[in-house]
Short mmCIF file of C-alpha atoms in Angstrom, two decimals:
data_model
loop_
_atom_site.label_atom_id
_atom_site.label_comp_id
_atom_site.label_asym_id
_atom_site.label_seq_id
_atom_site.Cartn_x
_atom_site.Cartn_y
_atom_site.Cartn_z
CA UNK A 1 120.27 11.21 80.46
CA UNK A 2 122.57 10.39 77.51
CA UNK A 3 125.63 11.19 79.64
CA UNK A 4 124.70 8.80 82.45
CA UNK A 5 123.66 6.01 80.07
CA UNK A 6 126.93 6.28 78.14
CA UNK A 7 128.90 6.45 81.38
CA UNK A 8 127.25 3.29 82.70
CA UNK A 9 127.88 1.35 79.50
CA UNK A 10 131.52 2.45 79.33
CA UNK A 11 132.08 1.55 82.98
CA UNK A 12 130.92 -2.01 82.30
CA UNK A 13 133.13 -2.21 79.20
CA UNK A 14 136.23 -1.00 81.03
CA UNK A 15 135.63 -3.36 83.96
CA UNK A 16 135.80 -6.15 81.39
CA UNK A 17 139.00 -4.61 79.98
CA UNK A 18 140.59 -4.56 83.44
CA UNK A 19 140.73 -0.83 84.16
CA UNK A 20 142.37 -0.09 87.51
CA UNK A 21 142.03 3.13 89.52
CA UNK A 22 144.26 4.67 92.18
CA UNK A 23 143.70 7.71 94.39
CA UNK A 24 140.11 8.36 93.35
CA UNK A 25 139.31 9.47 96.91
CA UNK A 26 141.51 12.55 96.32
CA UNK A 27 138.77 14.10 94.17
CA UNK A 28 136.73 16.47 96.39
CA UNK A 29 133.13 15.33 96.81
CA UNK A 30 131.80 18.79 96.02
CA UNK A 31 132.92 22.18 94.75
CA UNK A 32 134.85 23.34 91.71
CA UNK A 33 137.75 21.14 90.61
CA UNK A 34 140.12 21.20 87.64
CA UNK A 35 141.31 17.76 86.56
CA UNK A 36 144.49 18.00 84.45
CA UNK A 37 145.61 14.82 82.70
CA UNK A 38 148.15 13.60 80.18
CA UNK A 39 146.73 12.66 76.78
CA UNK A 40 147.90 9.54 74.95
CA UNK A 41 144.83 8.51 72.96
CA UNK A 42 141.15 9.17 72.33
CA UNK A 43 140.35 6.70 75.10
CA UNK A 44 141.74 9.00 77.81
CA UNK A 45 138.68 11.25 78.34
CA UNK A 46 136.48 8.17 78.53
CA UNK A 47 138.77 6.55 81.11
CA UNK A 48 138.92 9.70 83.22
CA UNK A 49 135.19 10.33 82.91
CA UNK A 50 134.15 6.89 84.09
CA UNK A 51 136.80 6.63 86.81
CA UNK A 52 135.98 9.79 88.74
CA UNK A 53 132.98 9.81 91.09
CA UNK A 54 131.59 13.07 89.68
CA UNK A 55 130.56 14.11 86.15
CA UNK A 56 133.42 15.75 84.24
CA UNK A 57 133.00 18.60 81.75
CA UNK A 58 135.75 18.32 79.15
CA UNK A 59 137.27 20.89 76.83
CA UNK A 60 137.57 19.27 73.39
CA UNK A 61 139.17 20.47 70.16
CA UNK A 62 136.75 22.52 68.07
CA UNK A 63 137.30 20.35 64.98
CA UNK A 64 135.30 17.56 66.62
CA UNK A 65 132.25 19.81 66.62
CA UNK A 66 132.35 20.47 62.86
CA UNK A 67 130.18 17.40 62.35
CA UNK A 68 126.72 18.38 63.61
CA UNK A 69 125.76 14.93 64.84
CA UNK A 70 129.06 14.36 66.63
CA UNK A 71 128.93 17.90 68.00
CA UNK A 72 125.49 17.33 69.52
CA UNK A 73 126.64 14.02 71.00
CA UNK A 74 129.73 15.61 72.55
CA UNK A 75 127.62 18.41 73.99
CA UNK A 76 125.28 15.82 75.53
CA UNK A 77 128.38 14.17 77.02
CA UNK A 78 129.36 17.43 78.76
CA UNK A 79 132.08 18.48 76.30
CA UNK A 80 132.50 21.95 74.83
CA UNK A 81 134.78 23.24 72.05
CA UNK A 82 138.10 25.02 72.39
CA UNK A 83 140.37 26.33 69.63
CA UNK A 84 143.81 24.87 70.17
CA UNK A 85 146.81 27.15 69.90
CA UNK A 86 144.70 30.30 70.16
CA UNK A 87 143.38 32.57 72.89
CA UNK A 88 139.83 31.21 72.83
CA UNK A 89 137.98 33.64 75.10
CA UNK A 90 134.62 31.96 74.59
CA UNK A 91 136.01 28.62 75.75
CA UNK A 92 137.70 30.28 78.73
CA UNK A 93 134.41 31.92 79.74
CA UNK A 94 132.58 28.62 79.41
CA UNK A 95 135.23 26.82 81.46
CA UNK A 96 135.04 29.46 84.19
CA UNK A 97 131.25 29.11 84.19
CA UNK A 98 131.60 25.36 84.76
CA UNK A 99 133.84 26.07 87.74
CA UNK A 100 131.60 28.84 89.09
CA UNK A 101 128.79 26.27 89.16
CA UNK A 102 130.94 24.03 91.36
CA UNK A 103 131.52 21.34 88.73
CA UNK A 104 134.53 19.31 87.61
CA UNK A 105 136.43 20.64 84.58
CA UNK A 106 138.61 18.21 82.63
CA UNK A 107 141.60 19.48 80.66
CA UNK A 108 144.36 17.76 78.68
CA UNK A 109 147.15 20.37 78.61
CA UNK A 110 148.80 20.74 75.21
CA UNK A 111 152.15 18.96 75.12
CA UNK A 112 150.94 16.26 77.50
CA UNK A 113 150.16 13.52 75.01
CA UNK A 114 152.99 11.60 76.66
CA UNK A 115 155.52 12.47 79.29
CA UNK A 116 156.55 16.11 78.92
CA UNK A 117 160.31 16.45 78.57
CA UNK A 118 162.28 19.22 80.29
CA UNK A 119 162.13 22.40 78.23
CA UNK A 120 159.00 21.37 76.33
CA UNK A 121 156.53 24.18 75.75
CA UNK A 122 153.33 23.83 77.77
CA UNK A 123 150.13 25.73 77.04
CA UNK A 124 149.00 28.02 79.85
CA UNK A 125 145.22 27.55 79.64
CA UNK A 126 144.97 25.30 82.69
CA UNK A 127 147.13 27.73 84.69
CA UNK A 128 144.96 30.69 83.71
CA UNK A 129 141.78 28.88 84.72
CA UNK A 130 143.30 27.76 88.02
CA UNK A 131 144.38 31.27 88.99
CA UNK A 132 141.21 33.01 87.81
CA UNK A 133 138.82 30.55 89.44
CA UNK A 134 140.79 29.61 92.55
CA UNK A 135 139.75 25.99 91.97
CA UNK A 136 142.15 23.23 93.04
CA UNK A 137 144.04 21.43 90.28
CA UNK A 138 144.12 17.65 90.59
CA UNK A 139 146.75 15.88 88.43
CA UNK A 140 145.69 12.66 86.73
CA UNK A 141 147.70 10.14 84.72
CA UNK A 142 146.20 7.80 82.12
CA UNK A 143 148.48 4.81 81.67
CA UNK A 144 148.33 2.10 79.02
CA UNK A 145 146.11 3.67 76.38
CA UNK A 146 149.03 4.46 74.07
CA UNK A 147 150.08 0.82 73.73
CA UNK A 148 146.91 -1.15 74.39
CA UNK A 149 145.54 -2.60 71.14
CA UNK A 150 143.02 -4.05 71.16
CA UNK A 151 142.38 -1.80 74.12
CA UNK A 152 143.22 -3.47 77.42
CA UNK A 153 143.93 -6.92 76.01
CA UNK A 154 147.70 -6.88 76.30
CA UNK A 155 148.45 -3.87 78.46
CA UNK A 156 147.08 -2.88 81.88
CA UNK A 157 144.93 0.25 81.93
CA UNK A 158 145.32 2.55 84.90
CA UNK A 159 144.00 5.94 86.00
CA UNK A 160 146.09 7.49 88.79
CA UNK A 161 144.93 10.54 90.72
CA UNK A 162 147.46 12.66 92.60
CA UNK A 163 147.33 15.20 95.39
CA UNK A 164 146.16 18.75 94.56
CA UNK A 165 148.93 20.85 93.03
CA UNK A 166 150.23 23.38 95.56
CA UNK A 167 149.63 26.78 93.96
CA UNK A 168 149.26 28.81 97.16
CA UNK A 169 152.24 31.06 96.45
CA UNK A 170 150.68 32.13 93.16
CA UNK A 171 147.23 32.92 94.52
CA UNK A 172 146.62 36.66 94.62
CA UNK A 173 149.57 37.46 92.36
CA UNK A 174 149.13 39.52 89.23
CA UNK A 175 148.62 37.09 86.37
CA UNK A 176 151.56 37.49 84.00
CA UNK A 177 153.08 35.30 81.29
CA UNK A 178 155.90 34.38 83.68
CA UNK A 179 153.48 33.33 86.42
CA UNK A 180 151.38 31.33 83.95
CA UNK A 181 154.48 29.55 82.72
CA UNK A 182 155.56 28.65 86.26
CA UNK A 183 152.10 27.38 87.19
CA UNK A 184 151.85 25.36 83.97
CA UNK A 185 155.21 23.74 84.65
CA UNK A 186 154.24 22.96 88.24
CA UNK A 187 151.09 21.21 87.04
CA UNK A 188 152.91 19.22 84.38
CA UNK A 189 155.58 18.15 86.86
CA UNK A 190 152.89 16.63 89.06
CA UNK A 191 151.37 14.77 86.10
CA UNK A 192 154.81 13.50 85.10
CA UNK A 193 155.50 12.36 88.66
CA UNK A 194 152.42 10.12 88.47
CA UNK A 195 153.68 8.66 85.20
CA UNK A 196 157.09 7.97 86.78
CA UNK A 197 155.74 6.00 89.75
#
């Protein structure tokens, strides 16, 4: 109930702020989906969450859950904690459970706060989840939230959804660090291509 009320209020707010959306029809109507987006500001998960036609379950940094009230609110808004920079097995299990239930999982890959430069290190969590679950990965770009202040008043806000990342050649392969690195780079390239257009 809290999730849908908050989503409705935020949708009205962002209509007023001039939020535009492109490619929303590329999100499958049903079944497990991983949405991988760049991350420029705290507004990004809100923009993605209200733009997509289905509820999104986000992985959020564990520090946000240290405050009990905020933690309960985030849980009600379909977020769950993940320890950044560590192999958080509990978070991985929870993310896989979300996908097994045919839901939409939202991830902001580390290193994607802005455009990822060649040679930048990318975390492999999204790649691991994609290969273990078999769920399609949909790249998303949030544009304008890094420069819009007050939000949306001087800069256009845009959420762009791309085509599913082609990971067919990696399906069925043994999951190794090299494979995870290649898959991570492939995903980030697709996100960057949306930012370039």
